[in-house]
Amino acid sequence: MTSTRSAPRRLWLALCCVLPVQGFYLPGLAAREYQAGEGIELKVNKLTSVKTQLPYSYYSLPYCKPKGKIIDSPENLGETLMGDLIESSPYEINMTVPVNCKVLCEETLDEAKRNQFRSMIEDEYLVNWILDNLPAATRYRNTSGPFLYTDGFLVGIMQNRHYYVHNHVTLDIQYHSNPDKYEGFRIVGFEVEPRSSGAKDASQACSPDVTAMDIDAQDTIIYTYDVKWTYSTTPWAYRWDAYLKMSGEKIHWFAILNSLLILIFLSGMVAMILLRTLHRDITAYNEVATAEEAQEETGWKLVHGDVFRRPYFSTLLAVSVGSGMQVLGMSIVTLFFALFGLLSPAHRGGLLQSVMLLYTLMGILAGYTAARFCKVFEGDEGRWKFTTLLTAFLYPGMFFGIFFLLNLFIWGAHSTGAVPFTTMFALLVLWFGVSVPLVFFGAYSGFRKPSIELPVRVSQIPRAIPEQQWFSKPLFTSLVGGILPFGAVFTELFFIMSSIWLHQFYYLFGFLALVLVILMVTCAEISIALTYFQLTAEDYRWWWTSFFASGSSAVYVFLYSILYFSSRLSIDKMVSTLLYFGYMWIISILFMLLTGAIGTISSFFFVRAIYGSIKVD
């Protein structure tokens, strides 16, 4: 499984994984210098909540609007799928020019507007702003360390059934300058300090003695803001470090150590099989046996005439393995670019957009793998057209169907998270116009190649399978085997789910790449081990066992998502619950395909190797 040629490459990758997490940027996202007094545009984004997972437009609440028309910023595919809605705002900010208690506007409150605020405050919605491509952050003190940052700030707070709106903000903008290298100033930090001010006129709006703005006690709301400028020694290249501070670094390293221990245990088991038991078996099988010894022969050699017999639902297995290789290829290429900093959070939606495009392009790998396995199962006369069609439409169709159904519910909730028709059409174009042709091209290439040579022939009459103990049946062994791959990734899975559902930044791609390598080796080894044990019990139905030996880890991923939902989230709305479990179901299926494909391919080459090393009459 290893080679001297690939060893330096793996060493280089491991070194990349342990590099400190820093802010990298996509080519083209260059620093911008502002001159003193130059205007800086503050943009507003969606309102978000971890309690509902349904984003809404900033101007769905009665906030101050810019004079004239609200200008929308162009968005990429990833931003649209995430529900981003970036628009212009009326805030006037000029470089290094402080502002003290400037009145933005005054809004009249009626009962409908009050109800909007009550609903948003109860669901703990956050306001998201953007300045020079930096998201607004609220700083809070960590009891055990330095300041930490959270993205956005609360619409308001609720205390004793009273609702207080944050209608005054202090914008603390940090800037950096280096006259020896460039002229002007660069923005390196953007913090917001929200406050509720219940002043009845503009002259008292920023008084420190003013009471909080209770929406039930006043009919008007005055929006004000301050701007203060703070010089920072942080260079522009490191301005994202405050957002990407790695929380729980020790937990990550502990998880890596835990995964490595699992890997060492499995490696020891597989080494024992290969170096001791298997070597002894092959030596014994290759010795010239008497007729009496041949009759008493037991073990995996006896099933040589059935070991490559076509399994039930062989087409579905070929499609599943092909789709799993598509997910694996997408994951490896995505992490490769991420390790080089090419998927910076500075490029909003870039990660999701890259995942979508790479999944589409990896259709060629899905078609090729499915075709190769179809030829193994059915020979040159196999149902290649049906297999290719299923590869192109079965799992992508399932994912798109769930996505479309969930989008209908989001659309019914009037959320900006609902994907518009034009974007839905673009996804269909990606699927039918790019992915499907690539699947067919990959399948065509796979069927054109000669069949993989098998070391033994399949007998015409299937051999009877001895009665198996309950603990050696495929269902039980597969469920037990799935625990180990899940154990290798569950800590990193927690941080990924927190990034998705708690709207936190995730930029620990070095750890994730290392975990992916550990996961791949773990899946291969557990599938090989369970396949060998099944063959020694003279049960040749190993194909699906090899897939689910590691693929069953997806069951534990979904069960963990239920635990995470009940312990970490406060979702109580039906649409939000459907959204959570719908997307976690898709993630679990993707994980099953990924791990199952690795297990099946590893077991296939293992079985092919051991039967090619014995003499068969």
mmCIF file of N, CA, C and O in Angstrom, residues 327 359 394-406 493 497 500-501 548 551-562 564-565 576-595:
data_model
loop_
_atom_site.group_PDB
_atom_site.id
_atom_site.type_symbol
_atom_site.label_atom_id
_atom_site.label_comp_id
_atom_site.label_asym_id
_atom_site.label_seq_id
_atom_site.Cartn_x
_atom_site.Cartn_y
_atom_site.Cartn_z
ATOM 1 N N VAL A 327 -16.877 11.555 -4.548
ATOM 2 C CA VAL A 327 -16.796 12.339 -3.316
ATOM 3 C C VAL A 327 -15.351 12.406 -2.815
ATOM 4 O O VAL A 327 -14.879 13.460 -2.366
ATOM 5 N N TYR A 359 -17.263 18.643 -7.346
ATOM 6 C CA TYR A 359 -18.142 17.462 -7.354
ATOM 7 C C TYR A 359 -18.670 17.207 -8.767
ATOM 8 O O TYR A 359 -18.761 16.060 -9.214
ATOM 9 N N LEU A 394 -28.646 8.649 -9.956
ATOM 10 C CA LEU A 394 -29.203 8.102 -8.715
ATOM 11 C C LEU A 394 -28.900 8.993 -7.514
ATOM 12 O O LEU A 394 -29.814 9.595 -6.927
ATOM 13 N N TYR A 395 -27.646 9.087 -7.122
ATOM 14 C CA TYR A 395 -27.305 9.865 -5.923
ATOM 15 C C TYR A 395 -27.412 11.372 -6.159
ATOM 16 O O TYR A 395 -27.951 12.091 -5.293
ATOM 17 N N PRO A 396 -26.928 11.908 -7.300
ATOM 18 C CA PRO A 396 -27.175 13.347 -7.529
ATOM 19 C C PRO A 396 -28.655 13.690 -7.545
ATOM 20 O O PRO A 396 -29.058 14.754 -7.057
ATOM 21 N N GLY A 397 -29.480 12.788 -8.101
ATOM 22 C CA GLY A 397 -30.917 13.035 -8.113
ATOM 23 C C GLY A 397 -31.505 13.031 -6.714
ATOM 24 O O GLY A 397 -32.385 13.835 -6.391
ATOM 25 N N MET A 398 -31.019 12.113 -5.863
ATOM 26 C CA MET A 398 -31.479 12.076 -4.471
ATOM 27 C C MET A 398 -31.118 13.372 -3.754
ATOM 28 O O MET A 398 -31.960 13.972 -3.070
ATOM 29 N N PHE A 399 -29.873 13.820 -3.937
ATOM 30 C CA PHE A 399 -29.438 15.050 -3.263
ATOM 31 C C PHE A 399 -30.218 16.254 -3.770
ATOM 32 O O PHE A 399 -30.652 17.099 -2.975
ATOM 33 N N PHE A 400 -30.412 16.337 -5.087
ATOM 34 C CA PHE A 400 -31.129 17.489 -5.638
ATOM 35 C C PHE A 400 -32.592 17.464 -5.204
ATOM 36 O O PHE A 400 -33.176 18.526 -4.927
ATOM 37 N N GLY A 401 -33.192 16.265 -5.142
ATOM 38 C CA GLY A 401 -34.588 16.169 -4.717
ATOM 39 C C GLY A 401 -34.780 16.650 -3.287
ATOM 40 O O GLY A 401 -35.718 17.401 -2.993
ATOM 41 N N ILE A 402 -33.887 16.230 -2.376
ATOM 42 C CA ILE A 402 -33.971 16.683 -0.985
ATOM 43 C C ILE A 402 -33.743 18.191 -0.911
ATOM 44 O O ILE A 402 -34.459 18.920 -0.212
ATOM 45 N N PHE A 403 -32.741 18.665 -1.654
ATOM 46 C CA PHE A 403 -32.437 20.103 -1.667
ATOM 47 C C PHE A 403 -33.629 20.913 -2.183
ATOM 48 O O PHE A 403 -33.990 21.949 -1.609
ATOM 49 N N PHE A 404 -34.262 20.437 -3.252
ATOM 50 C CA PHE A 404 -35.399 21.154 -3.831
ATOM 51 C C PHE A 404 -36.580 21.179 -2.859
ATOM 52 O O PHE A 404 -37.246 22.209 -2.698
ATOM 53 N N LEU A 405 -36.836 20.049 -2.186
ATOM 54 C CA LEU A 405 -37.942 19.978 -1.236
ATOM 55 C C LEU A 405 -37.695 20.913 -0.052
ATOM 56 O O LEU A 405 -38.598 21.653 0.380
ATOM 57 N N LEU A 406 -36.474 20.900 0.469
ATOM 58 C CA LEU A 406 -36.152 21.806 1.576
ATOM 59 C C LEU A 406 -36.244 23.263 1.142
ATOM 60 O O LEU A 406 -36.680 24.123 1.921
ATOM 61 N N LEU A 493 -15.509 16.267 13.214
ATOM 62 C CA LEU A 493 -16.905 16.402 12.799
ATOM 63 C C LEU A 493 -17.630 17.418 13.681
ATOM 64 O O LEU A 493 -18.455 18.202 13.189
ATOM 65 N N MET A 497 -19.477 20.690 12.169
ATOM 66 C CA MET A 497 -20.898 20.948 12.406
ATOM 67 C C MET A 497 -21.099 22.276 13.121
ATOM 68 O O MET A 497 -22.086 22.985 12.859
ATOM 69 N N ILE A 500 -20.981 24.883 10.492
ATOM 70 C CA ILE A 500 -22.179 24.930 9.648
ATOM 71 C C ILE A 500 -23.373 25.491 10.412
ATOM 72 O O ILE A 500 -24.064 26.407 9.940
ATOM 73 N N TRP A 501 -23.628 24.945 11.602
ATOM 74 C CA TRP A 501 -24.882 25.246 12.295
ATOM 75 C C TRP A 501 -24.770 26.344 13.340
ATOM 76 O O TRP A 501 -25.780 26.917 13.750
ATOM 77 N N PHE A 548 -19.957 -1.948 3.527
ATOM 78 C CA PHE A 548 -20.584 -1.455 4.756
ATOM 79 C C PHE A 548 -19.701 -1.617 5.988
ATOM 80 O O PHE A 548 -20.032 -1.064 7.046
ATOM 81 N N GLY A 551 -18.531 1.778 5.487
ATOM 82 C CA GLY A 551 -19.637 2.675 5.137
ATOM 83 C C GLY A 551 -20.678 2.818 6.223
ATOM 84 O O GLY A 551 -21.394 3.830 6.285
ATOM 85 N N SER A 552 -20.771 1.800 7.117
ATOM 86 C CA SER A 552 -21.756 1.888 8.204
ATOM 87 C C SER A 552 -21.410 2.989 9.199
ATOM 88 O O SER A 552 -22.227 3.321 10.063
ATOM 89 N N SER A 553 -20.209 3.561 9.100
ATOM 90 C CA SER A 553 -19.867 4.696 9.972
ATOM 91 C C SER A 553 -20.815 5.863 9.756
ATOM 92 O O SER A 553 -20.977 6.712 10.639
ATOM 93 N N ALA A 554 -21.458 5.916 8.575
ATOM 94 C CA ALA A 554 -22.433 6.982 8.317
ATOM 95 C C ALA A 554 -23.623 6.892 9.262
ATOM 96 O O ALA A 554 -24.247 7.907 9.581
ATOM 97 N N VAL A 555 -23.949 5.661 9.720
ATOM 98 C CA VAL A 555 -25.033 5.505 10.701
ATOM 99 C C VAL A 555 -24.689 6.263 11.976
ATOM 100 O O VAL A 555 -25.527 6.956 12.562
ATOM 101 N N TYR A 556 -23.421 6.144 12.391
ATOM 102 C CA TYR A 556 -23.001 6.813 13.619
ATOM 103 C C TYR A 556 -22.898 8.326 13.409
ATOM 104 O O TYR A 556 -23.109 9.096 14.347
ATOM 105 N N VAL A 557 -22.589 8.753 12.197
ATOM 106 C CA VAL A 557 -22.583 10.182 11.903
ATOM 107 C C VAL A 557 -23.983 10.756 12.065
ATOM 108 O O VAL A 557 -24.176 11.817 12.677
ATOM 109 N N PHE A 558 -24.988 10.049 11.547
ATOM 110 C CA PHE A 558 -26.363 10.545 11.660
ATOM 111 C C PHE A 558 -26.843 10.487 13.106
ATOM 112 O O PHE A 558 -27.537 11.408 13.579
ATOM 113 N N LEU A 559 -26.494 9.413 13.834
ATOM 114 C CA LEU A 559 -26.867 9.339 15.249
ATOM 115 C C LEU A 559 -26.204 10.467 16.041
ATOM 116 O O LEU A 559 -26.822 11.058 16.936
ATOM 117 N N TYR A 560 -24.954 10.775 15.684
ATOM 118 C CA TYR A 560 -24.268 11.880 16.352
ATOM 119 C C TYR A 560 -24.953 13.209 16.039
ATOM 120 O O TYR A 560 -25.012 14.097 16.897
ATOM 121 N N SER A 561 -25.472 13.350 14.818
ATOM 122 C CA SER A 561 -26.182 14.587 14.467
ATOM 123 C C SER A 561 -27.445 14.755 15.317
ATOM 124 O O SER A 561 -27.821 15.881 15.657
ATOM 125 N N ILE A 562 -28.088 13.636 15.681
ATOM 126 C CA ILE A 562 -29.258 13.715 16.569
ATOM 127 C C ILE A 562 -28.836 14.181 17.959
ATOM 128 O O ILE A 562 -29.484 15.034 18.578
ATOM 129 N N TYR A 564 -26.144 15.950 18.651
ATOM 130 C CA TYR A 564 -25.727 17.347 18.516
ATOM 131 C C TYR A 564 -26.947 18.270 18.487
ATOM 132 O O TYR A 564 -26.942 19.350 19.092
ATOM 133 N N PHE A 565 -27.993 17.847 17.796
ATOM 134 C CA PHE A 565 -29.216 18.649 17.687
ATOM 135 C C PHE A 565 -29.844 18.861 19.068
ATOM 136 O O PHE A 565 -30.286 19.972 19.397
ATOM 137 N N SER A 576 -36.993 24.647 10.397
ATOM 138 C CA SER A 576 -35.582 24.596 10.771
ATOM 139 C C SER A 576 -35.153 23.168 11.093
ATOM 140 O O SER A 576 -34.039 22.750 10.755
ATOM 141 N N THR A 577 -36.036 22.407 11.743
ATOM 142 C CA THR A 577 -35.726 21.005 12.059
ATOM 143 C C THR A 577 -35.594 20.184 10.785
ATOM 144 O O THR A 577 -34.669 19.369 10.646
ATOM 145 N N LEU A 578 -36.517 20.382 9.855
ATOM 146 C CA LEU A 578 -36.429 19.674 8.568
ATOM 147 C C LEU A 578 -35.155 20.048 7.832
ATOM 148 O O LEU A 578 -34.496 19.193 7.217
ATOM 149 N N LEU A 579 -34.804 21.323 7.895
ATOM 150 C CA LEU A 579 -33.588 21.790 7.229
ATOM 151 C C LEU A 579 -32.358 21.099 7.818
ATOM 152 O O LEU A 579 -31.488 20.609 7.070
ATOM 153 N N TYR A 580 -32.297 21.025 9.126
ATOM 154 C CA TYR A 580 -31.136 20.411 9.783
ATOM 155 C C TYR A 580 -31.006 18.936 9.414
ATOM 156 O O TYR A 580 -29.946 18.487 8.955
ATOM 157 N N PHE A 581 -32.075 18.182 9.617
ATOM 158 C CA PHE A 581 -31.979 16.738 9.392
ATOM 159 C C PHE A 581 -31.915 16.393 7.901
ATOM 160 O O PHE A 581 -31.334 15.372 7.537
ATOM 161 N N GLY A 582 -32.483 17.247 7.059
ATOM 162 C CA GLY A 582 -32.356 17.009 5.618
ATOM 163 C C GLY A 582 -30.919 17.113 5.152
ATOM 164 O O GLY A 582 -30.402 16.243 4.442
ATOM 165 N N TYR A 583 -30.232 18.171 5.595
ATOM 166 C CA TYR A 583 -28.836 18.348 5.194
ATOM 167 C C TYR A 583 -27.911 17.343 5.885
ATOM 168 O O TYR A 583 -26.931 16.885 5.295
ATOM 169 N N MET A 584 -28.207 16.975 7.136
ATOM 170 C CA MET A 584 -27.385 15.971 7.806
ATOM 171 C C MET A 584 -27.579 14.594 7.172
ATOM 172 O O MET A 584 -26.651 13.774 7.167
ATOM 173 N N TRP A 585 -28.753 14.333 6.616
ATOM 174 C CA TRP A 585 -28.971 13.081 5.889
ATOM 175 C C TRP A 585 -28.093 13.056 4.631
ATOM 176 O O TRP A 585 -27.462 12.038 4.330
ATOM 177 N N ILE A 586 -28.040 14.175 3.913
ATOM 178 C CA ILE A 586 -27.188 14.249 2.720
ATOM 179 C C ILE A 586 -25.715 14.055 3.106
ATOM 180 O O ILE A 586 -24.985 13.298 2.443
ATOM 181 N N ILE A 587 -25.278 14.709 4.189
ATOM 182 C CA ILE A 587 -23.894 14.565 4.635
ATOM 183 C C ILE A 587 -23.598 13.122 5.016
ATOM 184 O O ILE A 587 -22.532 12.581 4.706
ATOM 185 N N SER A 588 -24.548 12.460 5.675
ATOM 186 C CA SER A 588 -24.342 11.062 6.078
ATOM 187 C C SER A 588 -24.238 10.148 4.863
ATOM 188 O O SER A 588 -23.391 9.235 4.835
ATOM 189 N N ILE A 589 -25.070 10.369 3.855
ATOM 190 C CA ILE A 589 -24.996 9.547 2.641
ATOM 191 C C ILE A 589 -23.663 9.772 1.934
ATOM 192 O O ILE A 589 -23.021 8.818 1.455
ATOM 193 N N LEU A 590 -23.220 11.019 1.850
ATOM 194 C CA LEU A 590 -21.925 11.307 1.237
ATOM 195 C C LEU A 590 -20.791 10.611 1.994
ATOM 196 O O LEU A 590 -19.863 10.065 1.385
ATOM 197 N N PHE A 591 -20.886 10.617 3.319
ATOM 198 C CA PHE A 591 -19.864 9.956 4.127
ATOM 199 C C PHE A 591 -19.892 8.445 3.916
ATOM 200 O O PHE A 591 -18.846 7.788 3.874
ATOM 201 N N MET A 592 -21.091 7.879 3.788
ATOM 202 C CA MET A 592 -21.206 6.441 3.513
ATOM 203 C C MET A 592 -20.571 6.087 2.172
ATOM 204 O O MET A 592 -19.837 5.092 2.062
ATOM 205 N N LEU A 593 -20.839 6.878 1.153
ATOM 206 C CA LEU A 593 -20.269 6.606 -0.167
ATOM 207 C C LEU A 593 -18.744 6.720 -0.130
ATOM 208 O O LEU A 593 -18.038 5.880 -0.710
ATOM 209 N N LEU A 594 -18.244 7.752 0.539
ATOM 210 C CA LEU A 594 -16.796 7.959 0.620
ATOM 211 C C LEU A 594 -16.106 6.782 1.302
ATOM 212 O O LEU A 594 -15.173 6.177 0.752
ATOM 213 N N THR A 595 -16.556 6.453 2.507
ATOM 214 C CA THR A 595 -15.901 5.390 3.276
ATOM 215 C C THR A 595 -16.153 4.019 2.655
ATOM 216 O O THR A 595 -15.264 3.163 2.636
#
